[in-house]
CSV table of C-alpha atoms in Angstrom, one decimal:
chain,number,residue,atom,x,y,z
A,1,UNK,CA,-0.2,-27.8,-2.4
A,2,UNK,CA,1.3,-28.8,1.2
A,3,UNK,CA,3.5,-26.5,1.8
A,4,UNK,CA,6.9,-28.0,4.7
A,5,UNK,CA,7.3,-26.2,7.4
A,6,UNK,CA,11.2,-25.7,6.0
A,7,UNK,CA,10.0,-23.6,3.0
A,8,UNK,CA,7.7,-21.2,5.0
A,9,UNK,CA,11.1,-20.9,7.3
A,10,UNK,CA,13.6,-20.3,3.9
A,11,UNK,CA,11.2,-17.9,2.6
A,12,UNK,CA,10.3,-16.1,5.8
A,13,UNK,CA,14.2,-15.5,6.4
A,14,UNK,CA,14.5,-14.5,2.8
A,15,UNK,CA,12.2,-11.9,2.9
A,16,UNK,CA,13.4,-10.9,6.5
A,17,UNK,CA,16.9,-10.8,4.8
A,18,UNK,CA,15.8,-8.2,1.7
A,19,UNK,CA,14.1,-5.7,4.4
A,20,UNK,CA,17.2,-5.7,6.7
A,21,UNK,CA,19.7,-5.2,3.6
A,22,UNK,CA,17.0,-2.7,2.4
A,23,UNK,CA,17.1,-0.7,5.9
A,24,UNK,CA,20.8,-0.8,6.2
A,25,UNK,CA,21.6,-0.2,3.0
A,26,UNK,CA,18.9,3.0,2.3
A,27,UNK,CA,17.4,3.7,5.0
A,28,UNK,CA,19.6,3.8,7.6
A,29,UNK,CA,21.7,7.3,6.4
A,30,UNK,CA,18.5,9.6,6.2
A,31,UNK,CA,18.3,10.7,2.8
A,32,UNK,CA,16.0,11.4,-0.1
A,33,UNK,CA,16.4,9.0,-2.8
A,34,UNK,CA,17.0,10.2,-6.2
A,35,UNK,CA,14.9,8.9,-9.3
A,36,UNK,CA,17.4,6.7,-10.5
A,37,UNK,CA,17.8,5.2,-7.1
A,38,UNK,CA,14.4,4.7,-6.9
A,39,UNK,CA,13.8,3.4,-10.4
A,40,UNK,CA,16.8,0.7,-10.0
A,41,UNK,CA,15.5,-0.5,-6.5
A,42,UNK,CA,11.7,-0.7,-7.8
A,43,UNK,CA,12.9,-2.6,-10.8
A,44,UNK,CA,15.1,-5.3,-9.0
A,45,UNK,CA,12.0,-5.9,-6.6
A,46,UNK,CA,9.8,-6.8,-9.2
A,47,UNK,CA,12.3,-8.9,-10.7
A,48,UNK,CA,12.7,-10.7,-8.0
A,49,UNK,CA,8.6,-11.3,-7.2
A,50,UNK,CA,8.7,-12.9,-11.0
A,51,UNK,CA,11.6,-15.1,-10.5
A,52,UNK,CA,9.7,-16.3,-7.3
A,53,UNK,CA,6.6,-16.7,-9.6
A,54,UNK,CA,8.8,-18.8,-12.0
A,55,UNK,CA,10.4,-21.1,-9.0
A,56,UNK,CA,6.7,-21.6,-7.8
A,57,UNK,CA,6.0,-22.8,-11.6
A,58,UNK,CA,8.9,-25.4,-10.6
A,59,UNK,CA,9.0,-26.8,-7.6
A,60,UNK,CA,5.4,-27.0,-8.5
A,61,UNK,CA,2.9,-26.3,-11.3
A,62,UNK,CA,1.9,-23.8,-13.7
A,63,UNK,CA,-1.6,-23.6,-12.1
A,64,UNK,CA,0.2,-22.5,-9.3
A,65,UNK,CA,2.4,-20.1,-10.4
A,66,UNK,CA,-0.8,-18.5,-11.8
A,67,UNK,CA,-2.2,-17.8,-9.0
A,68,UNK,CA,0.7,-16.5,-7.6
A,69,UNK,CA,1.4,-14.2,-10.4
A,70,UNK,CA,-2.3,-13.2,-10.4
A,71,UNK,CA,-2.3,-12.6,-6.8
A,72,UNK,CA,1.0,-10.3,-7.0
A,73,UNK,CA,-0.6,-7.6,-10.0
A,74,UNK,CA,-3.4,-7.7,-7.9
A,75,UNK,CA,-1.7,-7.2,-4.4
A,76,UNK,CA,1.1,-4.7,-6.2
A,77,UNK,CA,-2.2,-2.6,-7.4
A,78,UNK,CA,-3.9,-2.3,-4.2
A,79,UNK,CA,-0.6,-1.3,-2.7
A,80,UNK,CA,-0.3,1.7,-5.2
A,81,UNK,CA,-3.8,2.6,-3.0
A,82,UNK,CA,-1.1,2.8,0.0
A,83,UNK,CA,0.9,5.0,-1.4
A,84,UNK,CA,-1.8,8.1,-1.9
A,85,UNK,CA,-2.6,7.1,1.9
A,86,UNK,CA,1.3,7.1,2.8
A,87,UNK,CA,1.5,10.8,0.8
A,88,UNK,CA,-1.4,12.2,2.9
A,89,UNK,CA,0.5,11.5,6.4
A,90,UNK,CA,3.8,12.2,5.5
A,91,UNK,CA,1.8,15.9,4.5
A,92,UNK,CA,-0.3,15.6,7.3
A,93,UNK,CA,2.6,15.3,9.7
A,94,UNK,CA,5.1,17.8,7.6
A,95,UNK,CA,7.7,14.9,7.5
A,96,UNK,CA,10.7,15.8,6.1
A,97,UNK,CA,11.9,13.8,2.8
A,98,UNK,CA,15.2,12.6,4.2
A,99,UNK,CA,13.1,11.1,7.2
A,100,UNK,CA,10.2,9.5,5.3
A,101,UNK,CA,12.1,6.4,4.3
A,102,UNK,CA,12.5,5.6,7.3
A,103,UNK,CA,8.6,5.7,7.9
A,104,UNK,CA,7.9,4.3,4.9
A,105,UNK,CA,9.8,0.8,5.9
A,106,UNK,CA,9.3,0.4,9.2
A,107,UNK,CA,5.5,1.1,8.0
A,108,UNK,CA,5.9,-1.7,5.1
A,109,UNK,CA,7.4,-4.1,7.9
A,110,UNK,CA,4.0,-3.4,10.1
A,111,UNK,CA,1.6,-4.2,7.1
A,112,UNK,CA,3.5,-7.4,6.0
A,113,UNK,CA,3.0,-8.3,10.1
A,114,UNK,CA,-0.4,-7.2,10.4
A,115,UNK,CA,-1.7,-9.3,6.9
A,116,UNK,CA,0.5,-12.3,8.2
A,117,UNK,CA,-1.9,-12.5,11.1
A,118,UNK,CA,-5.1,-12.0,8.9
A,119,UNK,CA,-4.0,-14.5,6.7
A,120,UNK,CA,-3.2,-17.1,9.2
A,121,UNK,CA,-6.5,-16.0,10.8
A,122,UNK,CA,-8.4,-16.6,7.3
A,123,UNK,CA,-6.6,-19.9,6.5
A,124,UNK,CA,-8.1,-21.1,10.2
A,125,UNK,CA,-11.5,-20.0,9.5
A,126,UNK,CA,-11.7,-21.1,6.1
A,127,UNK,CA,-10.7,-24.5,7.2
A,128,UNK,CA,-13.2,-24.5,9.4
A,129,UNK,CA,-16.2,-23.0,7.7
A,130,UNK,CA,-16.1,-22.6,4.0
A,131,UNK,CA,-18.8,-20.8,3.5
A,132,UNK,CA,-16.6,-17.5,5.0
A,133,UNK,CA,-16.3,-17.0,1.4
A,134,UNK,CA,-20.0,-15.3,0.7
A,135,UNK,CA,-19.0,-12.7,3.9
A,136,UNK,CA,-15.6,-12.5,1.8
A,137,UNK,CA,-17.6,-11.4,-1.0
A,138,UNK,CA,-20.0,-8.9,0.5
A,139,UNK,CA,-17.5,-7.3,1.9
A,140,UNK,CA,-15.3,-6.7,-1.4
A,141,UNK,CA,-18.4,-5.9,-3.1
A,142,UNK,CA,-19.2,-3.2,-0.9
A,143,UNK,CA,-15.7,-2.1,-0.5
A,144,UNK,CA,-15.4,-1.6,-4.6
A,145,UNK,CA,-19.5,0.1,-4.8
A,146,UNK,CA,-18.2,2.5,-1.9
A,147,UNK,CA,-14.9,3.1,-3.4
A,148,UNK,CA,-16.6,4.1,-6.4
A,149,UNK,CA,-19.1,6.5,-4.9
A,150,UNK,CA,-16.5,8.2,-3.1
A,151,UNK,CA,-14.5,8.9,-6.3
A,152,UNK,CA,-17.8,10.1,-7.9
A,153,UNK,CA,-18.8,12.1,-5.1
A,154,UNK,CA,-15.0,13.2,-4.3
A,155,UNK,CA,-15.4,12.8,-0.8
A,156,UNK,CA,-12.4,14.1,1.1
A,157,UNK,CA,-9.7,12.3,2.6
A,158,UNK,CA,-9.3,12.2,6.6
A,159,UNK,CA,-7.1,14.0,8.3
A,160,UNK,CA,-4.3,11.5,10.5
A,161,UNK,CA,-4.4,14.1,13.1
A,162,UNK,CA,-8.1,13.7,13.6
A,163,UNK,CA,-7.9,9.7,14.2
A,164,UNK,CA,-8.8,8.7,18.1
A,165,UNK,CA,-5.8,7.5,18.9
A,166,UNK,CA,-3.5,10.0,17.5
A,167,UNK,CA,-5.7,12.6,19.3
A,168,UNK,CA,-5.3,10.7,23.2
A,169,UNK,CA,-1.6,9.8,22.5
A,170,UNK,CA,-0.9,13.5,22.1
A,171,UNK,CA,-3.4,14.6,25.3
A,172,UNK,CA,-1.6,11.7,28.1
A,173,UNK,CA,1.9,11.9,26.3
A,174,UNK,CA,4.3,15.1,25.1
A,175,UNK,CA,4.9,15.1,22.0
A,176,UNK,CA,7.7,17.8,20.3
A,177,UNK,CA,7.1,20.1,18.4
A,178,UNK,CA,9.8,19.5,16.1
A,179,UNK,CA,11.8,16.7,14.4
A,180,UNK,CA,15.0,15.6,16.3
A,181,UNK,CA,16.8,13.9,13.2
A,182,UNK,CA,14.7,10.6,12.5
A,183,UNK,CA,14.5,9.8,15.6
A,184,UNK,CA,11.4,8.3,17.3
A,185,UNK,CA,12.0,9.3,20.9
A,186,UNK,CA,13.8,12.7,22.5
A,187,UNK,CA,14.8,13.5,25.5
A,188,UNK,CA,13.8,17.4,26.5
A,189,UNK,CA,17.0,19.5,27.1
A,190,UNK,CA,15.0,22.9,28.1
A,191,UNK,CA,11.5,23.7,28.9
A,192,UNK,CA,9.4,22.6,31.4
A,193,UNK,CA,9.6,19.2,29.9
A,194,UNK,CA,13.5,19.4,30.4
A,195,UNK,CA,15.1,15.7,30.8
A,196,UNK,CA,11.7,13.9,30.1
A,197,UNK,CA,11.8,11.5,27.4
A,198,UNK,CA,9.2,12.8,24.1
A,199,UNK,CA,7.5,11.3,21.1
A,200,UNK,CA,8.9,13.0,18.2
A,201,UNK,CA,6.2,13.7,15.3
A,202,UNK,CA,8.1,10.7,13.6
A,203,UNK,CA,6.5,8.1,16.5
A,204,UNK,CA,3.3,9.1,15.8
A,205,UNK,CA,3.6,9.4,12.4
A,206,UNK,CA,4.2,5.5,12.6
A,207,UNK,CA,1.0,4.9,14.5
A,208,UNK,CA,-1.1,6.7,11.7
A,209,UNK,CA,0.4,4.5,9.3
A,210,UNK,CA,0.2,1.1,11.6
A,211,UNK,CA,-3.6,1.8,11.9
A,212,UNK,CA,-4.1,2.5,8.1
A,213,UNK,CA,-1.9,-0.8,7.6
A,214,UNK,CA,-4.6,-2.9,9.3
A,215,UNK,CA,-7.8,-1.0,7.7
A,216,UNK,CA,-6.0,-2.0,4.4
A,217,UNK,CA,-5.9,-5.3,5.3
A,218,UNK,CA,-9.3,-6.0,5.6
A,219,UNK,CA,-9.3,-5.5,1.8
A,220,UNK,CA,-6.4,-6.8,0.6
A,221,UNK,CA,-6.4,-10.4,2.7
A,222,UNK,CA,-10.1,-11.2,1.2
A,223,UNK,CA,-9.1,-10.5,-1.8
A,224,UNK,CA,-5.9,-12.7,-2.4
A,225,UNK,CA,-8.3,-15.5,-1.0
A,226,UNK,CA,-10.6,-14.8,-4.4
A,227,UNK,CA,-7.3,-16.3,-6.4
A,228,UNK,CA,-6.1,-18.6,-4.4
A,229,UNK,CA,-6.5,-20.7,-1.2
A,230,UNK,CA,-3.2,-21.7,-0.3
A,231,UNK,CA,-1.5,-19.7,2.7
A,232,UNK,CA,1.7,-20.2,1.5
A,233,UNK,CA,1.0,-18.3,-2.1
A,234,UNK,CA,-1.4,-15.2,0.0
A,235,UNK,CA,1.9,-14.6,2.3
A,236,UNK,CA,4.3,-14.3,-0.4
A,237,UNK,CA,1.9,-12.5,-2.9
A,238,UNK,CA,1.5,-9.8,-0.3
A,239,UNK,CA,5.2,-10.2,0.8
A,240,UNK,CA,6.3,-9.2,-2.6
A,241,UNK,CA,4.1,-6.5,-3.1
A,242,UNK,CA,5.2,-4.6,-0.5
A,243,UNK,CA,9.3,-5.3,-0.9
A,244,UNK,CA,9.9,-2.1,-3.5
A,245,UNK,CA,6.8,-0.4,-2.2
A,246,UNK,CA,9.4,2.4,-0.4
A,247,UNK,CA,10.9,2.8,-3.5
A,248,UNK,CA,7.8,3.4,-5.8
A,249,UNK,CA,6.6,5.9,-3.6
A,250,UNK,CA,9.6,8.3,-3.9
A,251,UNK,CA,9.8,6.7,-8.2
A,252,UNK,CA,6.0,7.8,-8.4
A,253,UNK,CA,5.7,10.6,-6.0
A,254,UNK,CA,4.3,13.7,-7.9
A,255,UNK,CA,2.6,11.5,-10.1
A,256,UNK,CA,0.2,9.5,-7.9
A,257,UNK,CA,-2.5,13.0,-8.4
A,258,UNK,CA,-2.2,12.5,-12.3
A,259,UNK,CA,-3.5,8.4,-11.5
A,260,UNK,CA,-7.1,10.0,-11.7
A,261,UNK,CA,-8.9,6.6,-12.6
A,262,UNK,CA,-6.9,4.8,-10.2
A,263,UNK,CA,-9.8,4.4,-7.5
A,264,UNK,CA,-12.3,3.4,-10.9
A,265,UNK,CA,-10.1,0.4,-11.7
A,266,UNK,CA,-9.3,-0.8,-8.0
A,267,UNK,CA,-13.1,-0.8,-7.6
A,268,UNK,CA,-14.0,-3.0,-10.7
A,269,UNK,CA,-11.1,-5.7,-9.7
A,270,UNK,CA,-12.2,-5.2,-6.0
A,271,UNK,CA,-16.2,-6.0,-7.6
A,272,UNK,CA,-14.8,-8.8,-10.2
A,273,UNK,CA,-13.0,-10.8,-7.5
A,274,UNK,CA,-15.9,-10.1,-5.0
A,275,UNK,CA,-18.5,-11.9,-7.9
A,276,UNK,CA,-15.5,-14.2,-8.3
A,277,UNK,CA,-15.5,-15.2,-4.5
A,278,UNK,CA,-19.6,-15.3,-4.8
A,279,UNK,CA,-19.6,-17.6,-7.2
A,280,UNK,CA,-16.8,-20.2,-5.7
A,281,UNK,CA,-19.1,-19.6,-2.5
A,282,UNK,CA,-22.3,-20.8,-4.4
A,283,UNK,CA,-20.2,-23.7,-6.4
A,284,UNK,CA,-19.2,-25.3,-2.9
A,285,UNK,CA,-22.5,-24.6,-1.0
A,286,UNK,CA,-23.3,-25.5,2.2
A,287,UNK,CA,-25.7,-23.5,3.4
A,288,UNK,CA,-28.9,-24.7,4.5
A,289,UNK,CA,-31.3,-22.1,2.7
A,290,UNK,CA,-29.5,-22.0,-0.8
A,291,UNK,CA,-30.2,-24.6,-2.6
A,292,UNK,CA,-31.0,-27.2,0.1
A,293,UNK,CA,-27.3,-26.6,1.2
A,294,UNK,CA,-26.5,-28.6,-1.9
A,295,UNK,CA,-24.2,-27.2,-4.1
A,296,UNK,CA,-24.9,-24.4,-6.8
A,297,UNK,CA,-24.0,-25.2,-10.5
A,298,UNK,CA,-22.5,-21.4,-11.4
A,299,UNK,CA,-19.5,-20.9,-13.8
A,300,UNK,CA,-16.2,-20.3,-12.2
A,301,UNK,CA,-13.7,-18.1,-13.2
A,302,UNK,CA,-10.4,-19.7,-14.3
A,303,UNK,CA,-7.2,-18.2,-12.9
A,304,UNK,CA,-6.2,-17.0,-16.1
A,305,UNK,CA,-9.2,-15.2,-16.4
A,306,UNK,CA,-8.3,-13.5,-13.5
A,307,UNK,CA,-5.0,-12.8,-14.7
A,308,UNK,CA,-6.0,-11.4,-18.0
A,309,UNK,CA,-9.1,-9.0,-16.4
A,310,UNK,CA,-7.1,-7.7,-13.7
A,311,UNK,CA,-3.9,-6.8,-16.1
A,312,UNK,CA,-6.3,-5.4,-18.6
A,313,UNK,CA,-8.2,-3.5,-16.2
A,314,UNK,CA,-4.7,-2.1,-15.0
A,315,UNK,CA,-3.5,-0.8,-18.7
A,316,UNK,CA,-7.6,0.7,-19.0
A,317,UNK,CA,-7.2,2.6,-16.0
A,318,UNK,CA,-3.1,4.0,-16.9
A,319,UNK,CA,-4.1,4.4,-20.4
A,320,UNK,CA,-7.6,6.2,-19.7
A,321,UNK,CA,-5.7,8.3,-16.8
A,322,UNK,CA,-2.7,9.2,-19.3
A,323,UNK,CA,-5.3,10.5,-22.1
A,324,UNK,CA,-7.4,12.4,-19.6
A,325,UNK,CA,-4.2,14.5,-18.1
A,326,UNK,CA,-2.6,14.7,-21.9
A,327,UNK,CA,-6.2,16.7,-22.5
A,328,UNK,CA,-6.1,18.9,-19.4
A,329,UNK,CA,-2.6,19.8,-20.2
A,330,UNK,CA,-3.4,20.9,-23.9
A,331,UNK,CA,-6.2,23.0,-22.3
A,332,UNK,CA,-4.0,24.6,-19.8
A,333,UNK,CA,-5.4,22.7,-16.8
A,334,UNK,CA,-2.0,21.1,-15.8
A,335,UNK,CA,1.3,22.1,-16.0
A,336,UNK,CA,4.8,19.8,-14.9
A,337,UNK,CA,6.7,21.5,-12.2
A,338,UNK,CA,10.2,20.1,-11.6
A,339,UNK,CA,10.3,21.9,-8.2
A,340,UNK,CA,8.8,19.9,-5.3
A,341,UNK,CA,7.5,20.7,-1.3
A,342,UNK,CA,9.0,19.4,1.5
A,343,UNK,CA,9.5,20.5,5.2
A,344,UNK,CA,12.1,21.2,7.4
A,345,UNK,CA,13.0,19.5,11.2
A,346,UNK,CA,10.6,22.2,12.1
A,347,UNK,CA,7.9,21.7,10.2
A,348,UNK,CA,7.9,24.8,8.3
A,349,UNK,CA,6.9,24.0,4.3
A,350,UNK,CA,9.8,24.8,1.9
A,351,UNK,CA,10.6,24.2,-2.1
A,352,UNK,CA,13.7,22.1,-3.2
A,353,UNK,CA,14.1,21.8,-6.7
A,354,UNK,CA,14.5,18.1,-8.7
A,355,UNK,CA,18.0,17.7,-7.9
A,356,UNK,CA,16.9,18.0,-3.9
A,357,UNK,CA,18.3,21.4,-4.0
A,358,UNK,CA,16.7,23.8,-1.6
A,359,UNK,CA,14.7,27.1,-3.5
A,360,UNK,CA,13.8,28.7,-0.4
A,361,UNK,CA,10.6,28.7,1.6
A,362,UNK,CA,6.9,29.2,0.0
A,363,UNK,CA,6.1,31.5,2.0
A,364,UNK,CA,8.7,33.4,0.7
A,365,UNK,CA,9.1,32.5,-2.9
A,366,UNK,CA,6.8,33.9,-5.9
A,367,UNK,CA,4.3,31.6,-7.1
A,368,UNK,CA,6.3,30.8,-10.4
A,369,UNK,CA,8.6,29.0,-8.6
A,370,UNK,CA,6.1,26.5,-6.4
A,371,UNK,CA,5.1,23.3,-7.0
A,372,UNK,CA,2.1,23.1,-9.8
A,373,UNK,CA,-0.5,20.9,-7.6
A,374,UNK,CA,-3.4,20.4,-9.8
């Protein structure tokens, strides 16, 4: 499918267009989203990712639109990995609500940028050299065993503060101490620091999440590659999948813990299209010592295939996870609290109940009225 330049244009205004509507029209008035907002906004995005899907289907072909649907669940899934990732800095940083959409998009914008230029990097190489697709492989098949082992073994996340950079940006340039509204930058009005211009928390905040964006797409770019080929479909697959992302966090946020199979499933469609990619690899063989660089007759896996593992692993994984916290709760080992945490500009941890209401600060409030966090 030869994509015209004019479509990759259209689309790549289009999807400029949504964030710009979505940053002006949410973001731009700090403010924490309610559910409904955040249900309604989540909803239209997908809605709109499956009328692409059905616009690919034709201009084009059902095969096609396949793939691209295929390559979306898949791509929307991984992205639900973000989010647990996106949770742990915004805690890590004590990021007030009302700022973290802000973070959240301009964070979205830097992943879609950042897989742009891996994708256009992996449509170069595998034009080049075709057999990039056993390294494409390995990798996912490593990245799925270890993702795995680490559930098993519960290995902890790490803390953003602790990353290099985060650590020498702090030491060469003065960071405040607290948030100055949702602002990036500040200029010091007292202090020794008086009428320098500061990093707020918020700047570096962003350059947790810009890092994280590019380690994430190391696994997501390989592994749109194992359903399709065509640049055009890996772009918007991954463009789509993010566009809403903002708004599941906030739609999902509180119950991202209760997902406690989450990292199974990812691992097992991380490992299916790794096998997937190894046996496309083997199928168009080039390589000297396999097979006499002839190629290998292996089965392939259709596209529908795909389709119907990956979905099916999805509902195994929500089902299994549902069951699991229905149990715990029956047994006492979970109990639903409508009060959540957030922070204030200065970083100090309070309660707000699920109207956004403030209760007070933990500290300061008995334990029947925080946040249940099991």
């Amino acid at each position: 499918m030869g994509v015209p330049l004019w479509i990759w244009l259209i689309t790549g205004a289009v999807i400029a267009g949504f964030f710009i509507f979505d940053f002006y029209s949410h973001v731009k008035t700090p403010h924490e989203p309610s559910l409904k907002e955040s249900g309604t906004w989540t909803a239209f995005y997908v809605a709109i990712a499956l009328l692409f899907g059905l616009l690919v289907w034709g201009l084009w072909d059902h095969e096609h639109a396949l793939q691209y649907y295929t390559g979306y669940v898949t791509e929307k899934a991984l992205s639900v990995d973000n989010l647990f990732v996106f949770a742990l800095i915004m805690g890590a940083f004590k990021i007030p609500r009302k700022y973290q959409q802000k973070v959240l998009l301009i964070g979205i914008v830097l992943a879609l940028v950042f897989r742009l230029v891996f994708i256009l990097l992996g449509a170069a190489v595998i034009a080049a050299w075709s057999d990039v697709f056993y390294l494409f492989a390995l990798f996912l098949l490593f990245t799925a065993i270890k993702l795995v082992i680490d559930e098993i073994r519960g290995a902890e996340e790490t803390d953003p503060n602790d990353m290099l950079i985060i650590r020498w940006l702090r030491k060469v340039i003065h960071v405040t101490p607290r948030y100055h509204s949702d602002k990036l930058t500040h200029r010091e009005e007292s202090g020794p620091q008086k009428g320098k211009l500061a990093l707020t928390p918020l700047f570096i905040a962003l350059v947790a999440i810009g890092l994280i964006d590019i380690m994430f797409a190391f696994d997501s770019i390989p592994a749109i590659y194992g359903i399709t080929s065509e640049a055009f479909l890996v772009f918007t697959t991954n463009a789509f999948s993010l566009m809403g992302l903002r708004q599941m966090y906030f739609l999902l946020d509180g119950l991202l813990d209760r997902l406690v199979y989450l990292s199974y499933g990812l691992g097992i469609i991380l490992g299916f299209i790794g096998v997937k990619l190894l046996l496309h690899a083997l199928h168009e063989n080039n390589l000297p010592f396999i097979n006499g660089g002839e190629n290998v007759t292996v089965p392939e896996v259709g596209t529908v295939t795909s389709l119907l593992v990956i979905v099916g692993v999805l509902v195994i994984t929500v089902v299994a996870s549902v069951i699991k916290n229905k149990r715990d709760e029956a047994q006492g080992g979970i109990q639903i609290s409508h009060n959540h945490y957030d922070w204030d500009d200065e970083g100090k941890r309070i309660v707000r109940n699920k109207k956004g209401d403030l209760v007070g600060y933990a500290s300061e409030l008995p334990e029947s009225e925080l946040p249940n966090t099991k």
